[in-house]
PDB file of C-alpha atoms (C1' of nucleotides) in Angstrom:
ATOM      1  CA  UNK A 914     -30.889  -5.981  37.440  1.00 95.00           C
ATOM      2  CA  UNK A 915     -28.106  -8.418  36.658  1.00 97.00           C
ATOM      3  CA  UNK A 916     -26.811  -9.395  33.250  1.00 97.00           C
ATOM      4  CA  UNK A 917     -29.043 -12.459  32.976  1.00 97.00           C
ATOM      5  CA  UNK A 918     -32.204 -10.463  33.367  1.00 97.00           C
ATOM      6  CA  UNK A 919     -30.944  -7.736  31.029  1.00 97.00           C
ATOM      7  CA  UNK A 920     -30.162 -10.472  28.518  1.00 97.00           C
ATOM      8  CA  UNK A 921     -33.625 -12.001  28.751  1.00 96.00           C
ATOM      9  CA  UNK A 922     -35.266  -8.575  28.507  1.00 96.00           C
ATOM     10  CA  UNK A 923     -33.230  -7.451  25.492  1.00 96.00           C
ATOM     11  CA  UNK A 924     -32.698 -10.639  23.545  1.00 95.00           C
ATOM     12  CA  UNK A 925     -28.932 -10.141  23.609  1.00 97.00           C
ATOM     13  CA  UNK A 926     -27.011 -13.016  25.202  1.00 97.00           C
ATOM     14  CA  UNK A 927     -25.019 -12.273  28.338  1.00 97.00           C
ATOM     15  CA  UNK A 928     -21.983 -13.319  26.398  1.00 97.00           C
ATOM     16  CA  UNK A 929     -22.606 -10.699  23.761  1.00 97.00           C
ATOM     17  CA  UNK A 930     -23.435  -7.991  26.282  1.00 98.00           C
ATOM     18  CA  UNK A 931     -19.986  -8.454  27.786  1.00 97.00           C
ATOM     19  CA  UNK A 932     -18.494  -8.447  24.313  1.00 96.00           C
ATOM     20  CA  UNK A 933     -20.266  -5.226  23.330  1.00 97.00           C
ATOM     21  CA  UNK A 934     -18.959  -3.658  26.491  1.00 96.00           C
ATOM     22  CA  UNK A 935     -15.503  -4.919  25.655  1.00 94.00           C
ATOM     23  CA  UNK A 936     -15.419  -3.327  22.217  1.00 94.00           C
ATOM     24  CA  UNK A 937     -16.886  -0.115  23.560  1.00 93.00           C
ATOM     25  CA  UNK A 938     -20.239  -0.367  21.794  1.00 95.00           C
ATOM     26  CA  UNK A 939     -21.943   0.168  25.138  1.00 96.00           C
ATOM     27  CA  UNK A 940     -20.496   1.919  28.204  1.00 96.00           C
ATOM     28  CA  UNK A 941     -19.028  -0.129  31.026  1.00 95.00           C
ATOM     29  CA  UNK A 942     -21.773  -1.327  33.342  1.00 96.00           C
ATOM     30  CA  UNK A 943     -21.706  -0.289  36.972  1.00 96.00           C
ATOM     31  CA  UNK A 944     -20.775  -3.106  39.310  1.00 97.00           C
ATOM     32  CA  UNK A 945     -21.967  -4.427  42.609  1.00 95.00           C
ATOM     33  CA  UNK A 946     -19.381  -4.998  45.332  1.00 95.00           C
ATOM     34  CA  UNK A 947     -19.219  -8.573  44.159  1.00 95.00           C
ATOM     35  CA  UNK A 948     -18.224  -7.493  40.670  1.00 95.00           C
ATOM     36  CA  UNK A 949     -21.591  -8.394  39.146  1.00 97.00           C
ATOM     37  CA  UNK A 950     -22.713  -6.030  36.395  1.00 98.00           C
ATOM     38  CA  UNK A 951     -25.803  -3.964  37.089  1.00 97.00           C
ATOM     39  CA  UNK A 952     -28.243  -2.682  34.487  1.00 97.00           C
ATOM     40  CA  UNK A 953     -31.176  -0.326  34.465  1.00 97.00           C
ATOM     41  CA  UNK A 954     -34.023   0.125  31.990  1.00 95.00           C
ATOM     42  CA  UNK A 955     -32.269   2.541  29.600  1.00 95.00           C
ATOM     43  CA  UNK A 956     -29.443   0.016  29.279  1.00 96.00           C
ATOM     44  CA  UNK A 957     -31.936  -2.651  28.282  1.00 97.00           C
ATOM     45  CA  UNK A 958     -33.512  -0.244  25.826  1.00 95.00           C
ATOM     46  CA  UNK A 959     -30.153   0.306  24.178  1.00 96.00           C
ATOM     47  CA  UNK A 960     -29.522  -3.435  24.036  1.00 97.00           C
ATOM     48  CA  UNK A 961     -32.887  -3.955  22.340  1.00 96.00           C
ATOM     49  CA  UNK A 962     -31.889  -1.304  19.817  1.00 96.00           C
ATOM     50  CA  UNK A 963     -28.676  -3.178  19.098  1.00 96.00           C
ATOM     51  CA  UNK A 964     -30.510  -6.484  18.898  1.00 96.00           C
ATOM     52  CA  UNK A 965     -32.981  -5.177  16.352  1.00 94.00           C
ATOM     53  CA  UNK A 966     -30.233  -3.577  14.284  1.00 93.00           C
ATOM     54  CA  UNK A 967     -28.315  -6.863  14.238  1.00 95.00           C
ATOM     55  CA  UNK A 968     -31.489  -8.647  13.164  1.00 92.00           C
ATOM     56  CA  UNK A 969     -31.644  -6.238  10.272  1.00 91.00           C
ATOM     57  CA  UNK A 970     -28.092  -7.239   9.456  1.00 90.00           C
ATOM     58  CA  UNK A 971     -26.296  -4.021  10.386  1.00 92.00           C
ATOM     59  CA  UNK A 972     -22.667  -4.783  11.144  1.00 93.00           C
ATOM     60  CA  UNK A 973     -21.559  -3.788  14.614  1.00 95.00           C
ATOM     61  CA  UNK A 974     -19.463  -0.883  13.420  1.00 92.00           C
ATOM     62  CA  UNK A 975     -22.492   0.616  11.717  1.00 92.00           C
ATOM     63  CA  UNK A 976     -24.527   0.143  14.843  1.00 94.00           C
ATOM     64  CA  UNK A 977     -21.948   2.298  16.551  1.00 94.00           C
ATOM     65  CA  UNK A 978     -22.901   5.099  14.162  1.00 92.00           C
ATOM     66  CA  UNK A 979     -26.598   4.420  14.599  1.00 92.00           C
ATOM     67  CA  UNK A 980     -26.268   4.584  18.361  1.00 94.00           C
ATOM     68  CA  UNK A 981     -24.476   7.895  18.108  1.00 93.00           C
ATOM     69  CA  UNK A 982     -27.323   9.281  16.012  1.00 92.00           C
ATOM     70  CA  UNK A 983     -29.888   7.712  18.304  1.00 93.00           C
ATOM     71  CA  UNK A 984     -28.363   9.425  21.297  1.00 90.00           C
ATOM     72  CA  UNK A 985     -28.317  12.780  19.542  1.00 90.00           C
ATOM     73  CA  UNK A 986     -31.868  14.061  19.727  1.00 87.00           C
ATOM     74  CA  UNK A 987     -31.118  16.942  17.397  1.00 90.00           C
ATOM     75  CA  UNK A 988     -29.504  14.953  14.590  1.00 92.00           C
ATOM     76  CA  UNK A 989     -31.037  15.518  11.166  1.00 93.00           C
ATOM     77  CA  UNK A 990     -32.940  12.482   9.900  1.00 92.00           C
ATOM     78  CA  UNK A 991     -30.926  12.971   6.695  1.00 94.00           C
ATOM     79  CA  UNK A 992     -27.912  11.380   8.343  1.00 92.00           C
ATOM     80  CA  UNK A 993     -29.815   8.318   9.430  1.00 92.00           C
ATOM     81  CA  UNK A 994     -31.388   7.912   6.023  1.00 92.00           C
ATOM     82  CA  UNK A 995     -27.967   8.130   4.408  1.00 91.00           C
ATOM     83  CA  UNK A 996     -26.604   5.327   6.567  1.00 89.00           C
ATOM     84  CA  UNK A 997     -29.622   3.191   5.730  1.00 90.00           C
ATOM     85  CA  UNK A 998     -29.230   3.916   2.019  1.00 92.00           C
ATOM     86  CA  UNK A 999     -25.597   2.834   2.120  1.00 89.00           C
ATOM     87  CA  UNK A1000     -26.506  -0.409   3.758  1.00 90.00           C
ATOM     88  CA  UNK A1001     -29.380  -1.001   1.316  1.00 92.00           C
ATOM     89  CA  UNK A1002     -26.972  -0.539  -1.569  1.00 91.00           C
ATOM     90  CA  UNK A1003     -24.610  -3.094  -0.041  1.00 90.00           C
ATOM     91  CA  UNK A1004     -27.456  -5.521   0.368  1.00 91.00           C
ATOM     92  CA  UNK A1005     -28.489  -5.034  -3.258  1.00 93.00           C
ATOM     93  CA  UNK A1006     -24.972  -5.730  -4.445  1.00 91.00           C
ATOM     94  CA  UNK A1007     -24.724  -8.884  -2.391  1.00 92.00           C
ATOM     95  CA  UNK A1008     -28.140 -10.076  -3.530  1.00 93.00           C
ATOM     96  CA  UNK A1009     -27.219  -9.518  -7.169  1.00 93.00           C
ATOM     97  CA  UNK A1010     -23.995 -11.439  -6.730  1.00 93.00           C
ATOM     98  CA  UNK A1011     -25.739 -14.378  -5.104  1.00 93.00           C
ATOM     99  CA  UNK A1012     -28.422 -14.422  -7.758  1.00 94.00           C
ATOM    100  CA  UNK A1013     -25.676 -14.660 -10.335  1.00 92.00           C
ATOM    101  CA  UNK A1014     -24.149 -17.636  -8.539  1.00 91.00           C
ATOM    102  CA  UNK A1015     -27.540 -19.282  -8.261  1.00 92.00           C
ATOM    103  CA  UNK A1016     -28.310 -18.769 -11.945  1.00 93.00           C
ATOM    104  CA  UNK A1017     -24.982 -20.166 -13.039  1.00 92.00           C
ATOM    105  CA  UNK A1018     -25.434 -23.221 -10.859  1.00 92.00           C
ATOM    106  CA  UNK A1019     -28.998 -23.659 -12.041  1.00 93.00           C
ATOM    107  CA  UNK A1020     -27.906 -23.686 -15.662  1.00 93.00           C
ATOM    108  CA  UNK A1021     -25.242 -26.250 -14.909  1.00 91.00           C
ATOM    109  CA  UNK A1022     -27.621 -28.390 -12.888  1.00 92.00           C
ATOM    110  CA  UNK A1023     -30.279 -28.192 -15.606  1.00 93.00           C
ATOM    111  CA  UNK A1024     -27.763 -29.467 -18.120  1.00 92.00           C
ATOM    112  CA  UNK A1025     -26.859 -32.356 -15.849  1.00 91.00           C
ATOM    113  CA  UNK A1026     -28.847 -35.519 -16.443  1.00 91.00           C
ATOM    114  CA  UNK A1027     -28.694 -36.476 -12.812  1.00 88.00           C
ATOM    115  CA  UNK A1028     -28.845 -40.170 -13.531  1.00 90.00           C
ATOM    116  CA  UNK A1029     -26.478 -43.040 -12.925  1.00 91.00           C
ATOM    117  CA  UNK A1030     -24.139 -42.087 -15.739  1.00 91.00           C
ATOM    118  CA  UNK A1031     -20.937 -40.307 -14.797  1.00 89.00           C
ATOM    119  CA  UNK A1032     -21.039 -37.461 -17.315  1.00 92.00           C
ATOM    120  CA  UNK A1033     -21.773 -34.196 -15.525  1.00 91.00           C
ATOM    121  CA  UNK A1034     -21.563 -30.618 -16.839  1.00 91.00           C
ATOM    122  CA  UNK A1035     -21.214 -29.307 -13.300  1.00 89.00           C
ATOM    123  CA  UNK A1036     -17.898 -30.999 -12.649  1.00 90.00           C
ATOM    124  CA  UNK A1037     -16.965 -30.289 -16.247  1.00 91.00           C
ATOM    125  CA  UNK A1038     -17.381 -26.572 -15.649  1.00 90.00           C
ATOM    126  CA  UNK A1039     -15.531 -26.671 -12.359  1.00 88.00           C
ATOM    127  CA  UNK A1040     -12.656 -28.467 -14.017  1.00 86.00           C
ATOM    128  CA  UNK A1041     -12.437 -25.608 -16.501  1.00 76.00           C
ATOM    129  CA  UNK A1042     -11.937 -28.044 -19.366  1.00 60.00           C
ATOM    130  CA  UNK A1043     -14.110 -25.928 -21.628  1.00 54.00           C
ATOM    131  CA  UNK A1044     -11.746 -22.985 -21.528  1.00 43.00           C
TER     132      UNK A1044
ATOM    133  CA  UNK B1119       7.086 -26.181 -10.558  1.00 96.00           C
ATOM    134  CA  UNK B1120       7.177 -24.236  -7.302  1.00 97.00           C
ATOM    135  CA  UNK B1121       4.235 -22.875  -5.371  1.00 98.00           C
ATOM    136  CA  UNK B1122       4.452 -19.418  -6.957  1.00 97.00           C
ATOM    137  CA  UNK B1123       4.042 -20.778 -10.449  1.00 97.00           C
ATOM    138  CA  UNK B1124       1.281 -23.145  -9.367  1.00 98.00           C
ATOM    139  CA  UNK B1125      -0.438 -20.189  -7.749  1.00 98.00           C
ATOM    140  CA  UNK B1126      -0.220 -18.045 -10.871  1.00 97.00           C
ATOM    141  CA  UNK B1127      -1.386 -20.928 -13.036  1.00 96.00           C
ATOM    142  CA  UNK B1128      -4.354 -21.799 -10.856  1.00 96.00           C
ATOM    143  CA  UNK B1129      -5.446 -18.454  -9.464  1.00 96.00           C
ATOM    144  CA  UNK B1130      -5.141 -19.730  -5.906  1.00 97.00           C
ATOM    145  CA  UNK B1131      -2.780 -17.693  -3.732  1.00 97.00           C
ATOM    146  CA  UNK B1132       0.281 -19.468  -2.369  1.00 97.00           C
ATOM    147  CA  UNK B1133      -1.087 -18.728   1.065  1.00 96.00           C
ATOM    148  CA  UNK B1134      -4.300 -20.582   0.335  1.00 97.00           C
ATOM    149  CA  UNK B1135      -2.519 -23.496  -1.317  1.00 98.00           C
ATOM    150  CA  UNK B1136      -0.610 -24.069   1.910  1.00 97.00           C
ATOM    151  CA  UNK B1137      -3.834 -23.679   3.855  1.00 97.00           C
ATOM    152  CA  UNK B1138      -5.683 -26.203   1.690  1.00 97.00           C
ATOM    153  CA  UNK B1139      -2.825 -28.619   2.230  1.00 96.00           C
ATOM    154  CA  UNK B1140      -3.011 -27.955   5.942  1.00 94.00           C
ATOM    155  CA  UNK B1141      -6.695 -28.789   6.225  1.00 94.00           C
ATOM    156  CA  UNK B1142      -6.281 -31.836   4.023  1.00 94.00           C
ATOM    157  CA  UNK B1143      -8.270 -30.541   1.058  1.00 96.00           C
ATOM    158  CA  UNK B1144      -5.313 -31.384  -1.160  1.00 97.00           C
ATOM    159  CA  UNK B1145      -2.604 -33.976  -0.513  1.00 96.00           C
ATOM    160  CA  UNK B1146       0.738 -32.883   0.885  1.00 96.00           C
ATOM    161  CA  UNK B1147       2.977 -31.660  -1.900  1.00 97.00           C
ATOM    162  CA  UNK B1148       6.265 -33.402  -2.533  1.00 97.00           C
ATOM    163  CA  UNK B1149       9.284 -31.375  -1.468  1.00 97.00           C
ATOM    164  CA  UNK B1150      12.650 -30.562  -2.859  1.00 95.00           C
ATOM    165  CA  UNK B1151      15.682 -31.120  -0.646  1.00 94.00           C
ATOM    166  CA  UNK B1152      15.391 -27.476   0.308  1.00 95.00           C
ATOM    167  CA  UNK B1153      11.867 -27.982   1.600  1.00 95.00           C
ATOM    168  CA  UNK B1154      10.266 -26.132  -1.305  1.00 97.00           C
ATOM    169  CA  UNK B1155       6.933 -27.596  -2.416  1.00 98.00           C
ATOM    170  CA  UNK B1156       6.831 -29.077  -5.894  1.00 97.00           C
ATOM    171  CA  UNK B1157       3.763 -29.253  -8.132  1.00 98.00           C
ATOM    172  CA  UNK B1158       2.900 -30.908 -11.394  1.00 97.00           C
ATOM    173  CA  UNK B1159       0.123 -30.253 -13.904  1.00 96.00           C
ATOM    174  CA  UNK B1160      -2.574 -32.440 -12.290  1.00 96.00           C
ATOM    175  CA  UNK B1161      -2.028 -30.521  -9.039  1.00 97.00           C
ATOM    176  CA  UNK B1162      -2.628 -27.255 -10.844  1.00 97.00           C
ATOM    177  CA  UNK B1163      -5.716 -28.720 -12.459  1.00 96.00           C
ATOM    178  CA  UNK B1164      -7.104 -29.595  -9.060  1.00 97.00           C
ATOM    179  CA  UNK B1165      -6.308 -26.121  -7.753  1.00 97.00           C
ATOM    180  CA  UNK B1166      -8.160 -24.566 -10.687  1.00 96.00           C
ATOM    181  CA  UNK B1167     -11.131 -26.788  -9.852  1.00 96.00           C
ATOM    182  CA  UNK B1168     -11.060 -25.521  -6.282  1.00 97.00           C
ATOM    183  CA  UNK B1169     -10.654 -21.944  -7.431  1.00 96.00           C
ATOM    184  CA  UNK B1170     -13.673 -22.133  -9.712  1.00 94.00           C
ATOM    185  CA  UNK B1171     -15.784 -23.794  -7.031  1.00 94.00           C
ATOM    186  CA  UNK B1172     -14.850 -21.041  -4.574  1.00 95.00           C
ATOM    187  CA  UNK B1173     -15.795 -18.447  -7.180  1.00 93.00           C
ATOM    188  CA  UNK B1174     -19.178 -20.099  -7.309  1.00 92.00           C
ATOM    189  CA  UNK B1175     -19.351 -19.722  -3.554  1.00 91.00           C
ATOM    190  CA  UNK B1176     -19.027 -23.359  -2.552  1.00 93.00           C
ATOM    191  CA  UNK B1177     -17.725 -23.591   1.002  1.00 94.00           C
ATOM    192  CA  UNK B1178     -14.492 -25.502   1.368  1.00 95.00           C
ATOM    193  CA  UNK B1179     -16.141 -28.455   3.090  1.00 93.00           C
ATOM    194  CA  UNK B1180     -18.454 -28.893   0.123  1.00 93.00           C
ATOM    195  CA  UNK B1181     -15.531 -28.677  -2.232  1.00 95.00           C
ATOM    196  CA  UNK B1182     -14.132 -31.635  -0.353  1.00 95.00           C
ATOM    197  CA  UNK B1183     -17.199 -33.602  -1.469  1.00 93.00           C
ATOM    198  CA  UNK B1184     -16.983 -32.242  -4.995  1.00 93.00           C
ATOM    199  CA  UNK B1185     -13.354 -33.283  -5.255  1.00 94.00           C
ATOM    200  CA  UNK B1186     -14.212 -36.774  -4.109  1.00 94.00           C
ATOM    201  CA  UNK B1187     -16.845 -37.026  -6.826  1.00 93.00           C
ATOM    202  CA  UNK B1188     -14.507 -35.461  -9.343  1.00 93.00           C
ATOM    203  CA  UNK B1189     -11.864 -38.069  -8.629  1.00 91.00           C
ATOM    204  CA  UNK B1190     -14.357 -40.898  -8.977  1.00 91.00           C
ATOM    205  CA  UNK B1191     -14.799 -41.377 -12.699  1.00 88.00           C
ATOM    206  CA  UNK B1192     -17.650 -43.787 -12.185  1.00 90.00           C
ATOM    207  CA  UNK B1193     -19.778 -41.663  -9.859  1.00 93.00           C
ATOM    208  CA  UNK B1194     -23.342 -41.143 -10.983  1.00 94.00           C
ATOM    209  CA  UNK B1195     -24.046 -37.564 -12.068  1.00 93.00           C
ATOM    210  CA  UNK B1196     -27.047 -37.802  -9.759  1.00 94.00           C
ATOM    211  CA  UNK B1197     -24.804 -37.306  -6.762  1.00 92.00           C
ATOM    212  CA  UNK B1198     -23.202 -34.206  -8.168  1.00 92.00           C
ATOM    213  CA  UNK B1199     -26.559 -32.766  -9.134  1.00 93.00           C
ATOM    214  CA  UNK B1200     -27.840 -33.396  -5.638  1.00 91.00           C
ATOM    215  CA  UNK B1201     -24.959 -31.474  -4.078  1.00 90.00           C
ATOM    216  CA  UNK B1202     -25.557 -28.603  -6.470  1.00 91.00           C
ATOM    217  CA  UNK B1203     -29.276 -28.599  -5.706  1.00 92.00           C
ATOM    218  CA  UNK B1204     -28.573 -28.398  -1.981  1.00 90.00           C
ATOM    219  CA  UNK B1205     -26.306 -25.446  -2.468  1.00 91.00           C
ATOM    220  CA  UNK B1206     -28.805 -23.737  -4.781  1.00 93.00           C
ATOM    221  CA  UNK B1207     -31.474 -24.110  -2.107  1.00 92.00           C
ATOM    222  CA  UNK B1208     -29.163 -22.532   0.453  1.00 91.00           C
ATOM    223  CA  UNK B1209     -28.472 -19.666  -1.890  1.00 92.00           C
ATOM    224  CA  UNK B1210     -32.195 -19.162  -2.438  1.00 93.00           C
ATOM    225  CA  UNK B1211     -32.823 -19.046   1.279  1.00 91.00           C
ATOM    226  CA  UNK B1212     -30.082 -16.536   1.842  1.00 92.00           C
ATOM    227  CA  UNK B1213     -31.247 -14.388  -1.049  1.00 93.00           C
ATOM    228  CA  UNK B1214     -34.793 -14.389   0.278  1.00 93.00           C
ATOM    229  CA  UNK B1215     -33.591 -13.405   3.713  1.00 92.00           C
ATOM    230  CA  UNK B1216     -31.516 -10.531   2.400  1.00 93.00           C
ATOM    231  CA  UNK B1217     -34.347  -9.329   0.206  1.00 93.00           C
ATOM    232  CA  UNK B1218     -36.514  -9.235   3.307  1.00 91.00           C
ATOM    233  CA  UNK B1219     -33.933  -7.124   5.122  1.00 90.00           C
ATOM    234  CA  UNK B1220     -33.635  -4.831   2.143  1.00 92.00           C
ATOM    235  CA  UNK B1221     -37.401  -4.396   1.838  1.00 92.00           C
ATOM    236  CA  UNK B1222     -37.802  -3.645   5.524  1.00 90.00           C
ATOM    237  CA  UNK B1223     -35.051  -1.071   5.386  1.00 91.00           C
ATOM    238  CA  UNK B1224     -36.465   0.427   2.202  1.00 92.00           C
ATOM    239  CA  UNK B1225     -39.860   0.906   3.786  1.00 92.00           C
ATOM    240  CA  UNK B1226     -38.286   2.546   6.788  1.00 90.00           C
ATOM    241  CA  UNK B1227     -36.096   4.768   4.642  1.00 92.00           C
ATOM    242  CA  UNK B1228     -39.030   5.714   2.424  1.00 92.00           C
ATOM    243  CA  UNK B1229     -40.937   6.811   5.501  1.00 92.00           C
ATOM    244  CA  UNK B1230     -38.001   8.915   6.641  1.00 90.00           C
ATOM    245  CA  UNK B1231     -38.089  12.522   5.476  1.00 90.00           C
ATOM    246  CA  UNK B1232     -34.329  12.680   5.276  1.00 88.00           C
ATOM    247  CA  UNK B1233     -34.254  16.374   6.007  1.00 90.00           C
ATOM    248  CA  UNK B1234     -32.798  18.427   8.822  1.00 90.00           C
ATOM    249  CA  UNK B1235     -35.528  17.508  11.282  1.00 90.00           C
ATOM    250  CA  UNK B1236     -34.682  14.879  13.866  1.00 88.00           C
ATOM    251  CA  UNK B1237     -37.754  12.666  13.548  1.00 92.00           C
ATOM    252  CA  UNK B1238     -36.815   9.387  11.887  1.00 90.00           C
ATOM    253  CA  UNK B1239     -38.853   6.191  11.543  1.00 91.00           C
ATOM    254  CA  UNK B1240     -35.673   4.174  11.077  1.00 89.00           C
ATOM    255  CA  UNK B1241     -34.357   4.864  14.543  1.00 89.00           C
ATOM    256  CA  UNK B1242     -37.895   4.656  15.824  1.00 90.00           C
ATOM    257  CA  UNK B1243     -38.167   1.109  14.565  1.00 89.00           C
ATOM    258  CA  UNK B1244     -34.766   0.130  15.896  1.00 87.00           C
ATOM    259  CA  UNK B1245     -35.723   1.472  19.289  1.00 85.00           C
ATOM    260  CA  UNK B1246     -38.710  -0.809  19.256  1.00 75.00           C
ATOM    261  CA  UNK B1247     -40.912   1.944  20.677  1.00 59.00           C
ATOM    262  CA  UNK B1248     -43.797   0.888  18.482  1.00 52.00           C
ATOM    263  CA  UNK B1249     -44.063  -2.494  20.097  1.00 41.00           C
TER     264      UNK B1249
ATOM    265  C1'  DA C1328     -23.380 -25.843  55.598  1.00 69.50           C
ATOM    266  C1'  DT C1329     -24.446 -27.055  51.242  1.00 69.50           C
ATOM    267  C1'  DA C1330     -26.720 -27.094  46.796  1.00 69.50           C
ATOM    268  C1'  DG C1331     -27.570 -24.840  42.719  1.00 69.50           C
ATOM    269  C1'  DA C1332     -28.268 -20.792  40.065  1.00 69.50           C
ATOM    270  C1'  DC C1333     -25.982 -17.036  38.855  1.00 69.50           C
ATOM    271  C1'  DC C1334     -22.001 -14.372  37.936  1.00 69.50           C
ATOM    272  C1'  DT C1335     -16.805 -13.406  36.828  1.00 69.50           C
ATOM    273  C1'  DT C1336     -12.527 -13.605  33.597  1.00 69.50           C
ATOM    274  C1'  DC C1337      -9.810 -15.930  30.271  1.00 69.50           C
ATOM    275  C1'  DC C1338      -9.005 -18.864  26.322  1.00 69.50           C
ATOM    276  C1'  DA C1339     -10.225 -21.185  22.099  1.00 69.50           C
ATOM    277  C1'  DA C1340     -12.769 -22.042  18.078  1.00 69.50           C
ATOM    278  C1'  DC C1341     -15.348 -21.250  13.760  1.00 69.50           C
ATOM    279  C1'  DG C1342     -14.062 -19.951   7.738  1.00 69.50           C
ATOM    280  C1'  DA C1343     -11.340 -18.097   4.537  1.00 69.50           C
ATOM    281  C1'  DT C1344      -8.105 -14.876   3.780  1.00 69.50           C
ATOM    282  C1'  DG C1345      -4.516 -11.261   4.248  1.00 69.50           C
ATOM    283  C1'  DG C1346      -0.533  -9.697   6.477  1.00 69.50           C
ATOM    284  C1'  DT C1347       3.971  -9.688   8.596  1.00 69.50           C
ATOM    285  C1'  DA C1348       8.311 -11.242  10.509  1.00 69.50           C
ATOM    286  C1'  DA C1349      12.393 -13.914  10.608  1.00 69.50           C
ATOM    287  C1'  DG C1350      14.784 -16.855   8.199  1.00 69.50           C
ATOM    288  C1'  DG C1351      16.491 -20.452   4.322  1.00 69.50           C
ATOM    289  C1'  DT C1352      17.436 -21.282  -0.923  1.00 69.50           C
ATOM    290  C1'  DC C1353      18.615 -20.458  -5.462  1.00 69.50           C
ATOM    291  C1'  DA C1354      20.112 -18.261  -9.784  1.00 69.50           C
ATOM    292  C1'  DA C1355      22.390 -14.484 -11.922  1.00 69.50           C
ATOM    293  C1'  DG C1356      25.929 -11.037 -12.177  1.00 69.50           C
ATOM    294  C1'  DC C1357      30.315  -9.046 -10.601  1.00 69.50           C
TER     295       DC C1357
ATOM    296  C1'  DG D 919      33.487 -16.371  -4.062  1.00 69.50           C
ATOM    297  C1'  DC D 920      30.269 -12.998  -2.721  1.00 69.50           C
ATOM    298  C1'  DT D 921      26.268 -10.189  -3.032  1.00 69.50           C
ATOM    299  C1'  DT D 922      21.685  -9.185  -4.563  1.00 69.50           C
ATOM    300  C1'  DG D 923      17.039 -10.127  -5.123  1.00 69.50           C
ATOM    301  C1'  DA D 924      13.386 -13.157  -6.023  1.00 69.50           C
ATOM    302  C1'  DC D 925      11.518 -16.941  -4.157  1.00 69.50           C
ATOM    303  C1'  DC D 926      10.465 -20.054  -0.585  1.00 69.50           C
ATOM    304  C1'  DT D 927       9.719 -21.776   4.500  1.00 69.50           C
ATOM    305  C1'  DT D 928       7.172 -21.739   9.168  1.00 69.50           C
ATOM    306  C1'  DA D 929       4.767 -19.293  12.592  1.00 69.50           C
ATOM    307  C1'  DC D 930       2.184 -16.138  14.202  1.00 69.50           C
ATOM    308  C1'  DC D 931      -1.725 -12.159  14.326  1.00 69.50           C
ATOM    309  C1'  DA D 932      -6.022 -10.038  12.557  1.00 69.50           C
ATOM    310  C1'  DT D 933     -10.450 -10.101  10.650  1.00 69.50           C
ATOM    311  C1'  DC D 934     -16.191 -10.650  12.192  1.00 69.50           C
ATOM    312  C1'  DG D 935     -19.709 -12.046  15.396  1.00 69.50           C
ATOM    313  C1'  DT D 936     -20.702 -15.544  18.165  1.00 69.50           C
ATOM    314  C1'  DT D 937     -20.545 -19.643  20.955  1.00 69.50           C
ATOM    315  C1'  DG D 938     -18.446 -22.779  24.029  1.00 69.50           C
ATOM    316  C1'  DG D 939     -15.871 -24.243  27.987  1.00 69.50           C
ATOM    317  C1'  DA D 940     -12.995 -24.045  32.210  1.00 69.50           C
ATOM    318  C1'  DA D 941     -12.056 -22.518  36.697  1.00 69.50           C
ATOM    319  C1'  DG D 942     -13.628 -19.972  40.091  1.00 69.50           C
ATOM    320  C1'  DG D 943     -16.441 -16.391  42.995  1.00 69.50           C
ATOM    321  C1'  DT D 944     -21.312 -14.899  44.843  1.00 69.50           C
ATOM    322  C1'  DC D 945     -25.820 -15.183  46.250  1.00 69.50           C
ATOM    323  C1'  DT D 946     -30.168 -17.335  47.940  1.00 69.50           C
ATOM    324  C1'  DA D 947     -32.756 -20.853  49.947  1.00 69.50           C
ATOM    325  C1'  DT D 948     -33.021 -24.797  52.490  1.00 69.50           C
TER     326       DT D 948
END
DNA sequence: ATAGACCTTCCAACGATGGTAAGGTCAAGC
DNA sequence: GCTTGACCTTACCATCGTTGGAAGGTCTAT
């Protein structure tokens, strides 16, 4: 099948399939005489794997590791779990940080009258005039 | 004062000060005969405002709006509060999304033995073989 | 033969920041 | 006056993942 069909079947845009090939995340596709890329079912399977991992937010470089483990039928599940745990920890850290931002902004917004008067604790805080 | 001092006083790197000038977030600095940029206290104040807003995660384009409101002494606080509320809602959405990712990964990791055996629900899910 | 759907490569952009290179300026010390 | 070193200038390149476009080649059906 050509790249368009592989794209539709995997959920990965043709653009991104070429990109993944470019950065070596997937092997170079075989080509027809015309230069068109050709794919078979296992290729689509791998693309679906990548698509799902991206949906889960794994950065591409981590997907490289996941693919390596996926291809190794004898790998210990310990290694996969470790990668997942690392990523979970990163997510936790980012969530905590964003919750902090949200809380700070909420406090400022709560203290802001939000009426037609110009006084506003939000801008006041941003201006750093309280320090 | 020169850009280095303005940078140290505001917490914004010299690099970013030039960038902000480039994208029109701040007005073009006056120059010495040598071409060196010159700053005065109100400039530093504005840079601190930007710095704090970036710390709070405001994207630069939103800071543009905030600066406009900040410069308008007669603006109703309602407008500022509205901007903040929008950003808070975006934060909430992002937090919720990341929590979803984290929970999904946690469930998968919990179901993974994490031992030397190769079976692993994490890769199994990524492969989409359950669908 | 021609239309139109598909494919190819290459280039640019996004947002915010860091880095580097090649060069100009300025103040202090000798 | 000359050198040193800290500071400044512009102009690129890289990041990360993705999208868009341009200019052109290929295939299929009419």
